[in-house]
CSV table of C-alpha atoms in Angstrom, one decimal:
chain,number,residue,atom,x,y,z
A,1,MET,CA,85.5,3.3,-16.6
A,2,LYS,CA,87.8,4.7,-18.0
A,3,THR,CA,97.7,20.6,-7.2
A,4,ALA,CA,96.4,22.0,-5.7
A,5,GLY,CA,96.4,22.8,-2.2
A,6,LEU,CA,92.9,21.9,-0.5
A,7,ALA,CA,91.6,24.4,0.9
A,8,ALA,CA,91.5,25.8,-2.8
A,9,ALA,CA,89.8,22.5,-3.7
A,10,LEU,CA,87.2,22.5,-1.7
A,11,LEU,CA,83.7,22.9,-2.7
A,12,ALA,CA,81.0,23.2,-0.3
A,13,THR,CA,78.1,24.5,-0.7
A,14,GLY,CA,74.8,25.6,1.4
A,15,LEU,CA,73.2,28.3,-0.1
A,16,LEU,CA,69.5,26.1,-0.1
A,17,ALA,CA,69.9,25.3,3.2
A,18,GLY,CA,66.3,25.5,3.4
A,19,CYS,CA,65.7,22.8,1.8
A,20,SER,CA,67.3,19.6,3.5
A,21,THR,CA,65.5,17.0,4.3
A,22,PRO,CA,64.1,17.9,8.4
A,23,GLY,CA,65.7,16.3,10.8
A,24,ALA,CA,64.1,12.8,12.1
A,25,SER,CA,62.4,12.8,16.0
A,26,ASP,CA,63.8,10.8,18.5
A,27,ALA,CA,61.0,8.3,18.1
A,28,GLU,CA,61.7,7.8,14.5
A,29,PRO,CA,64.8,6.4,12.9
A,30,ARG,CA,66.3,8.3,9.8
A,31,GLN,CA,65.5,6.3,6.6
A,32,LEU,CA,69.2,7.7,4.3
A,33,ARG,CA,69.5,6.7,1.0
A,34,VAL,CA,73.2,6.3,0.1
A,35,ALA,CA,74.5,6.2,-3.9
A,36,THR,CA,76.5,6.1,-6.5
A,37,PHE,CA,77.3,6.4,-9.9
A,38,ASN,CA,79.3,6.1,-12.6
A,39,ALA,CA,77.1,9.0,-15.2
A,40,SER,CA,79.9,9.0,-18.0
A,41,LEU,CA,80.0,13.0,-17.6
A,42,ASN,CA,83.7,13.4,-18.8
A,43,ARG,CA,84.9,15.2,-21.9
A,44,PRO,CA,87.8,15.3,-24.6
A,45,ALA,CA,88.7,19.5,-23.1
A,46,GLU,CA,88.8,21.1,-20.5
A,47,GLY,CA,86.2,23.5,-20.1
A,48,GLN,CA,83.5,21.5,-22.8
A,49,LEU,CA,81.6,19.9,-19.5
A,50,ALA,CA,80.8,23.5,-17.7
A,51,THR,CA,80.2,24.6,-21.5
A,52,GLU,CA,77.5,22.1,-22.0
A,53,LEU,CA,76.0,22.6,-18.9
A,54,HIS,CA,75.7,25.6,-19.7
A,55,GLY,CA,72.7,25.0,-22.4
A,56,GLU,CA,70.2,21.7,-23.0
A,57,ASN,CA,72.9,18.6,-22.8
A,58,ALA,CA,70.4,15.1,-23.3
A,59,GLN,CA,72.8,13.3,-21.3
A,60,ALA,CA,73.3,15.2,-18.6
A,61,ARG,CA,69.5,15.4,-18.8
A,62,ALA,CA,69.2,11.5,-18.8
A,63,VAL,CA,71.4,11.2,-15.7
A,64,ALA,CA,69.2,14.0,-13.4
A,65,ASP,CA,66.4,11.7,-14.2
A,66,VAL,CA,68.2,8.5,-13.4
A,67,ILE,CA,69.4,10.7,-10.2
A,68,ASP,CA,65.8,11.9,-9.7
A,69,HIS,CA,64.3,8.7,-9.9
A,70,ASN,CA,66.3,7.2,-7.3
A,71,SER,CA,66.8,10.4,-5.1
A,72,PRO,CA,69.3,8.8,-2.8
A,73,ASP,CA,69.9,11.7,0.5
A,74,VAL,CA,73.9,11.3,-0.4
A,75,LEU,CA,75.7,10.4,-3.7
A,76,LEU,CA,79.1,10.2,-5.1
A,77,ILE,CA,78.8,10.5,-8.8
A,78,ASN,CA,82.5,9.4,-10.9
A,79,GLU,CA,84.0,10.2,-14.0
A,80,PHE,CA,82.3,14.2,-13.4
A,81,ASP,CA,85.1,16.4,-14.7
A,82,TYR,CA,86.7,18.5,-11.8
A,83,SER,CA,84.9,21.6,-12.4
A,84,PRO,CA,82.8,23.7,-9.9
A,85,GLU,CA,81.5,25.2,-12.3
A,86,ALA,CA,80.5,22.4,-13.8
A,87,LEU,CA,78.9,20.9,-11.1
A,88,ASP,CA,77.0,24.3,-9.7
A,89,LEU,CA,75.4,24.5,-13.0
A,90,PHE,CA,74.8,20.6,-13.1
A,91,ARG,CA,73.3,21.6,-9.6
A,92,GLU,CA,70.6,24.2,-10.1
A,93,ASN,CA,70.3,24.0,-13.9
A,94,TYR,CA,69.0,19.9,-13.6
A,95,LEU,CA,68.5,19.0,-10.4
A,96,GLY,CA,67.1,22.3,-9.5
A,97,GLY,CA,68.5,22.6,-6.7
A,98,ALA,CA,67.5,19.1,-5.0
A,99,TYR,CA,71.2,19.0,-3.1
A,100,PRO,CA,72.2,22.1,-1.6
A,101,TYR,CA,75.4,21.1,0.0
A,102,SER,CA,78.5,19.3,-2.3
A,103,PHE,CA,82.1,18.4,-2.6
A,104,THR,CA,84.9,18.0,-4.8
A,105,ALA,CA,88.5,18.8,-5.5
A,106,PRO,CA,91.4,17.7,-7.7
A,107,VAL,CA,92.2,14.5,-8.4
A,108,ASN,CA,95.3,13.1,-10.6
A,109,THR,CA,93.6,12.2,-13.9
A,110,GLY,CA,96.1,14.6,-16.4
A,111,VAL,CA,98.2,16.4,-14.1
A,112,ASP,CA,101.7,16.0,-15.7
A,113,SER,CA,104.3,14.0,-13.6
A,114,GLY,CA,106.9,15.4,-15.2
A,115,LEU,CA,108.2,12.1,-15.8
A,116,ASP,CA,108.3,9.4,-18.8
A,117,LEU,CA,105.7,6.1,-17.6
A,118,ASP,CA,105.0,4.8,-19.9
A,119,SER,CA,109.3,4.6,-21.9
A,120,ASP,CA,108.4,6.2,-25.5
A,121,GLY,CA,110.9,8.5,-24.9
A,122,ALA,CA,108.5,11.6,-23.9
A,123,THR,CA,107.4,13.5,-21.7
A,124,GLY,CA,103.5,15.0,-21.1
A,125,GLY,CA,100.1,13.6,-22.6
A,126,PRO,CA,97.8,11.3,-21.0
A,127,ASP,CA,100.5,8.2,-20.2
A,128,ASP,CA,102.8,10.5,-18.3
A,129,ALA,CA,100.2,11.7,-15.8
A,130,PHE,CA,99.9,10.6,-12.5
A,131,GLY,CA,96.7,8.9,-13.5
A,132,PHE,CA,95.1,9.0,-17.1
A,133,GLY,CA,93.8,11.7,-18.4
A,134,GLN,CA,93.9,14.1,-21.3
A,135,PHE,CA,93.2,17.1,-18.6
A,136,PRO,CA,93.5,17.9,-15.6
A,137,GLY,CA,90.2,16.8,-13.7
A,138,GLN,CA,89.1,14.6,-16.1
A,139,TYR,CA,87.1,11.7,-15.1
A,140,GLY,CA,87.1,13.3,-11.5
A,141,MET,CA,84.4,13.2,-8.5
A,142,VAL,CA,81.5,14.7,-6.8
A,143,VAL,CA,79.5,14.2,-3.8
A,144,LEU,CA,75.9,15.8,-3.2
A,145,SER,CA,74.1,15.0,-0.4
A,146,LYS,CA,70.9,16.9,1.2
A,147,PHE,CA,72.3,17.3,4.5
A,148,PRO,CA,75.6,19.2,5.7
A,149,ILE,CA,78.8,17.9,4.7
A,150,ASP,CA,81.1,18.3,7.7
A,151,THR,CA,83.9,20.9,5.4
A,152,SER,CA,86.9,20.9,8.6
A,153,GLY,CA,86.9,17.1,8.3
A,154,VAL,CA,87.4,16.5,4.4
A,155,ARG,CA,90.8,14.7,3.8
A,156,THR,CA,91.4,13.9,0.3
A,157,PHE,CA,94.4,12.0,-0.3
A,158,GLN,CA,95.4,12.2,-3.7
A,159,ASN,CA,99.7,12.7,-3.5
A,160,PHE,CA,99.5,9.6,-1.2
A,161,LEU,CA,102.4,8.1,-2.8
A,162,TRP,CA,102.7,4.3,-4.0
A,163,LYS,CA,105.9,3.7,-2.8
A,164,ASP,CA,104.9,4.1,1.2
A,165,MET,CA,102.0,1.4,1.0
A,166,PRO,CA,103.6,-1.6,2.8
A,167,ASP,CA,104.7,-4.3,0.7
A,168,SER,CA,102.7,-2.9,-2.0
A,169,LEU,CA,102.2,-4.9,-5.3
A,170,LEU,CA,104.1,-1.2,-7.5
A,171,PRO,CA,106.3,-2.5,-10.2
A,172,ARG,CA,109.9,-0.9,-9.8
A,173,ASP,CA,111.1,-3.4,-12.6
A,174,TYR,CA,108.8,-1.5,-15.3
A,175,TYR,CA,109.0,1.6,-13.6
A,176,GLY,CA,112.1,2.1,-12.6
A,177,ALA,CA,114.1,4.7,-11.4
A,178,ASN,CA,110.7,6.8,-11.8
A,179,SER,CA,109.3,4.6,-9.0
A,180,ASP,CA,109.4,6.9,-5.9
A,181,ALA,CA,107.3,9.5,-7.4
A,182,LEU,CA,104.1,7.7,-8.5
A,183,ARG,CA,101.0,8.9,-6.3
A,184,LEU,CA,99.1,5.7,-5.9
A,185,SER,CA,95.3,7.3,-6.4
A,186,SER,CA,94.7,7.1,-10.0
A,187,LYS,CA,92.2,9.7,-9.2
A,188,SER,CA,92.1,10.5,-5.4
A,189,HIS,CA,91.0,9.0,-2.2
A,190,TRP,CA,88.0,11.1,-0.7
A,191,ASP,CA,86.7,10.9,3.0
A,192,VAL,CA,83.6,13.0,3.6
A,193,PRO,CA,82.2,13.4,6.8
A,194,VAL,CA,78.2,14.0,6.6
A,195,ASP,CA,75.9,15.1,9.5
A,196,ILE,CA,72.5,13.1,9.5
A,197,ASP,CA,70.9,15.0,12.5
A,198,GLY,CA,73.8,14.7,14.5
A,199,LYS,CA,75.2,11.3,13.5
A,200,THR,CA,78.8,11.3,11.0
A,201,VAL,CA,78.7,9.0,8.5
A,202,HIS,CA,82.0,9.0,6.4
A,203,ILE,CA,81.4,8.8,2.1
A,204,LEU,CA,84.5,6.7,1.5
A,205,ALA,CA,84.7,8.2,-2.1
A,206,SER,CA,86.9,6.7,-5.1
A,207,HIS,CA,87.7,5.4,-8.0
A,208,PRO,CA,90.7,2.9,-8.9
A,209,THR,CA,92.1,2.3,-12.3
A,210,PRO,CA,90.7,0.3,-15.1
A,211,PRO,CA,93.0,-3.4,-14.4
A,212,SER,CA,93.4,-3.1,-17.7
A,213,PHE,CA,95.2,-1.5,-21.1
A,214,ASP,CA,98.6,-2.4,-19.5
A,215,GLY,CA,100.8,-5.6,-20.1
A,216,PRO,CA,102.0,-8.2,-19.2
A,217,GLU,CA,104.0,-6.5,-16.3
A,218,ASP,CA,100.2,-5.8,-15.4
A,219,ARG,CA,100.4,-2.3,-14.1
A,220,ASN,CA,97.2,-1.7,-14.1
A,221,GLY,CA,96.2,-4.3,-12.5
A,222,LYS,CA,98.3,-4.2,-9.8
A,223,ARG,CA,97.2,-0.1,-9.3
A,224,ASN,CA,93.6,-0.8,-9.1
A,225,HIS,CA,94.6,-4.3,-6.2
A,226,ASP,CA,96.5,-1.3,-4.2
A,227,GLU,CA,93.3,1.8,-5.0
A,228,ILE,CA,90.8,-1.2,-3.3
A,229,ARG,CA,93.3,-2.4,-0.1
A,230,LEU,CA,94.2,2.0,0.6
A,231,THR,CA,90.5,2.0,1.1
A,232,ALA,CA,90.4,-1.3,3.4
A,233,ASP,CA,93.9,-0.4,5.5
A,234,TYR,CA,92.0,3.1,5.7
A,235,ILE,CA,89.1,1.5,7.6
A,236,ASP,CA,90.8,-0.6,9.8
A,237,GLY,CA,93.1,2.9,11.1
A,238,ALA,CA,96.5,1.9,9.1
A,239,GLY,CA,99.0,3.8,10.6
A,240,TYR,CA,101.3,4.2,7.6
A,241,LEU,CA,98.5,6.9,6.0
A,242,TYR,CA,99.0,10.4,5.3
A,243,ASP,CA,96.1,12.5,4.0
A,244,ASP,CA,97.2,15.9,1.9
A,245,ASN,CA,97.7,18.2,4.8
A,246,GLY,CA,99.8,15.1,6.6
A,247,VAL,CA,97.6,14.2,8.6
A,248,ARG,CA,98.6,10.5,10.0
A,249,GLY,CA,96.4,7.5,10.2
A,250,GLY,CA,92.8,6.1,9.6
A,251,LEU,CA,89.7,6.0,10.6
A,252,THR,CA,88.9,5.4,14.2
A,253,GLN,CA,87.0,2.6,14.7
A,254,ASN,CA,83.5,3.6,16.2
A,255,ALA,CA,82.9,5.3,13.1
A,256,SER,CA,80.2,5.0,10.3
A,257,PHE,CA,80.8,4.9,6.7
A,258,VAL,CA,79.6,4.0,3.8
A,259,VAL,CA,82.3,3.0,0.7
A,260,LEU,CA,81.4,4.2,-2.2
A,261,GLY,CA,82.5,4.0,-6.6
A,262,ASP,CA,83.1,2.5,-9.2
A,263,GLN,CA,86.1,0.1,-8.1
A,264,ASN,CA,86.2,-1.6,-11.3
A,265,SER,CA,86.8,-5.1,-10.1
A,266,ASP,CA,84.3,-7.7,-9.9
A,267,PRO,CA,84.5,-10.6,-7.7
A,268,VAL,CA,85.1,-12.8,-10.1
A,269,ASP,CA,85.1,-12.6,-13.4
A,270,GLY,CA,86.8,-9.4,-15.4
A,271,ASP,CA,91.3,-8.3,-14.8
A,272,SER,CA,91.5,-7.6,-11.7
A,273,VAL,CA,94.4,-9.3,-9.6
A,274,ALA,CA,92.9,-11.9,-8.0
A,275,GLY,CA,91.5,-11.0,-4.1
A,276,SER,CA,91.0,-7.2,-5.4
A,277,ILE,CA,87.8,-6.6,-3.9
A,278,GLN,CA,87.1,-8.8,-1.4
A,279,GLN,CA,89.7,-6.4,0.2
A,280,LEU,CA,86.3,-4.8,1.3
A,281,LEU,CA,84.0,-7.0,0.6
A,282,ASP,CA,85.8,-9.5,3.2
A,283,ASN,CA,86.8,-7.3,5.6
A,284,PRO,CA,85.3,-7.8,9.0
A,285,ARG,CA,84.1,-4.0,9.6
A,286,ILE,CA,82.2,-4.0,6.6
A,287,GLN,CA,78.9,-6.1,5.0
A,288,ASP,CA,77.8,-6.3,1.9
A,289,PRO,CA,74.2,-6.2,0.8
A,290,ALA,CA,74.7,-7.6,-3.0
A,291,PRO,CA,72.1,-5.7,-4.4
A,292,THR,CA,69.9,-7.0,-6.8
A,293,SER,CA,70.2,-6.0,-10.5
A,294,GLY,CA,67.1,-6.4,-13.2
A,295,ALA,CA,70.0,-7.0,-15.3
A,296,ASP,CA,68.7,-10.8,-14.6
A,297,GLY,CA,68.6,-10.4,-11.0
A,298,ASN,CA,72.2,-10.8,-10.1
A,299,THR,CA,74.6,-8.3,-9.1
A,300,ASP,CA,75.9,-6.5,-12.2
A,301,THR,CA,76.6,-2.7,-12.4
A,302,ALA,CA,77.6,-2.3,-15.8
A,303,ASP,CA,77.3,-2.9,-19.6
A,304,PHE,CA,80.6,-3.7,-21.2
A,305,SER,CA,78.9,-5.9,-23.8
A,306,ASP,CA,80.5,-4.1,-26.4
A,307,PRO,CA,82.3,-6.4,-27.6
A,308,THR,CA,83.8,-7.9,-24.2
A,309,PRO,CA,83.8,-8.2,-21.1
A,310,GLY,CA,79.8,-8.6,-20.9
A,311,ASP,CA,77.9,-7.2,-17.3
A,312,LEU,CA,80.0,-7.0,-14.4
A,313,ARG,CA,80.2,-5.4,-10.8
A,314,VAL,CA,82.3,-3.7,-10.6
A,315,ASP,CA,80.0,-0.3,-8.3
A,316,TYR,CA,79.7,-0.5,-4.6
A,317,ALA,CA,77.6,0.9,-2.3
A,318,LEU,CA,79.0,-0.9,1.3
A,319,PRO,CA,78.3,0.3,4.8
A,320,SER,CA,79.4,-0.4,8.0
A,321,ALA,CA,78.8,-3.4,10.2
A,322,ASP,CA,77.0,-1.2,12.8
A,323,LEU,CA,74.5,0.4,10.1
A,324,THR,CA,71.1,-1.6,9.5
A,325,VAL,CA,70.9,-2.3,5.6
A,326,THR,CA,66.9,-2.0,4.4
A,327,GLY,CA,67.4,-2.9,1.1
A,328,SER,CA,70.0,-1.8,-1.9
A,329,GLU,CA,69.1,-2.5,-5.7
A,330,VAL,CA,71.1,-1.8,-8.7
A,331,PHE,CA,68.9,1.0,-10.7
A,332,TRP,CA,68.8,-1.5,-13.8
A,333,PRO,CA,66.2,0.0,-16.6
A,334,THR,CA,64.4,-1.8,-19.0
A,335,ASP,CA,65.0,0.7,-21.7
A,336,ALA,CA,67.8,-0.3,-23.4
A,337,SER,CA,68.7,3.8,-23.9
A,338,HIS,CA,70.9,4.9,-20.6
A,339,PRO,CA,73.2,8.2,-20.4
A,340,SER,CA,76.2,5.6,-19.1
A,341,ASP,CA,77.4,2.1,-19.5
A,342,HIS,CA,77.3,1.9,-15.4
A,343,ARG,CA,74.2,2.1,-13.3
A,344,MET,CA,73.7,4.0,-10.1
A,345,VAL,CA,74.2,1.6,-6.9
A,346,TRP,CA,72.0,2.5,-4.1
A,347,VAL,CA,71.7,1.4,0.1
A,348,ASP,CA,68.6,1.9,2.6
A,349,LEU,CA,70.0,2.1,5.7
A,350,LYS,CA,68.2,3.0,9.0
A,351,LEU,CA,70.1,5.7,12.0
């Protein structure tokens, strides 16, 4: 669970364009599988993931096996350290070029704020970063796709300030004079448009902070709530939002989308601020497929049983209400071994 300009940040490739899925005819609806997977491919040191992916890494191979088994057409991976080199190595050496298109960009984890956010009398270190991390880009995100990504239409919200969200839960009493400098997103929020046979589906990717590892001020719980709210407000077209290029506003009302990511919020259990994930689940523009899980047939997506809080539903693939859902599942293998404490969640759509 656990800044560079956008132009320099974009990584979108089409080197194997001939491998993309052929277009569907007018008489055949497109069947599309969209998935999210917190793969725990984070490492304690910058550059370590890329170094490991140059060779054969058992965890990365197990992650690739999960991806290959479920074969999503579009996939968000959470907790993949930001590294274009590591991403290319994983795509080619572990996924065999199955995903000719990809996107990644910098995130706030490990980016030094220059402020003493934890009030320990010193600056620097993971607790004083804009998002908790040992180095810039730890716990990053990547989008993989078998269909073209419209890089010119990508919007990122890495630099959006928490203070600029109206009626936010920002704990000013805790952060004091530093409050106005805080970025809301602990990693980033992305809108990645994917072209599916001429139809655009927006991948709304995020990974809010866990609502724990704090004190009675509940700073992480409140941040988690407002990070989820950012996605909900973006879907509702909120005019207060501005992206990293300074463009204001949210998603257009007729846009199709899928919300993906480890939201670190269970509807019932865990440490979330009450109503956090309901901001998405109860949004009339969103449908919740309530995927079945191999873990006792419920909707849990992660195993945090060592020692607590147990199994939770924290990973979501939530399509817009205009899309037709034909299936949804949490991939929870019976084999006790698994490369991550999270499971892949996918939703099948008919376009």
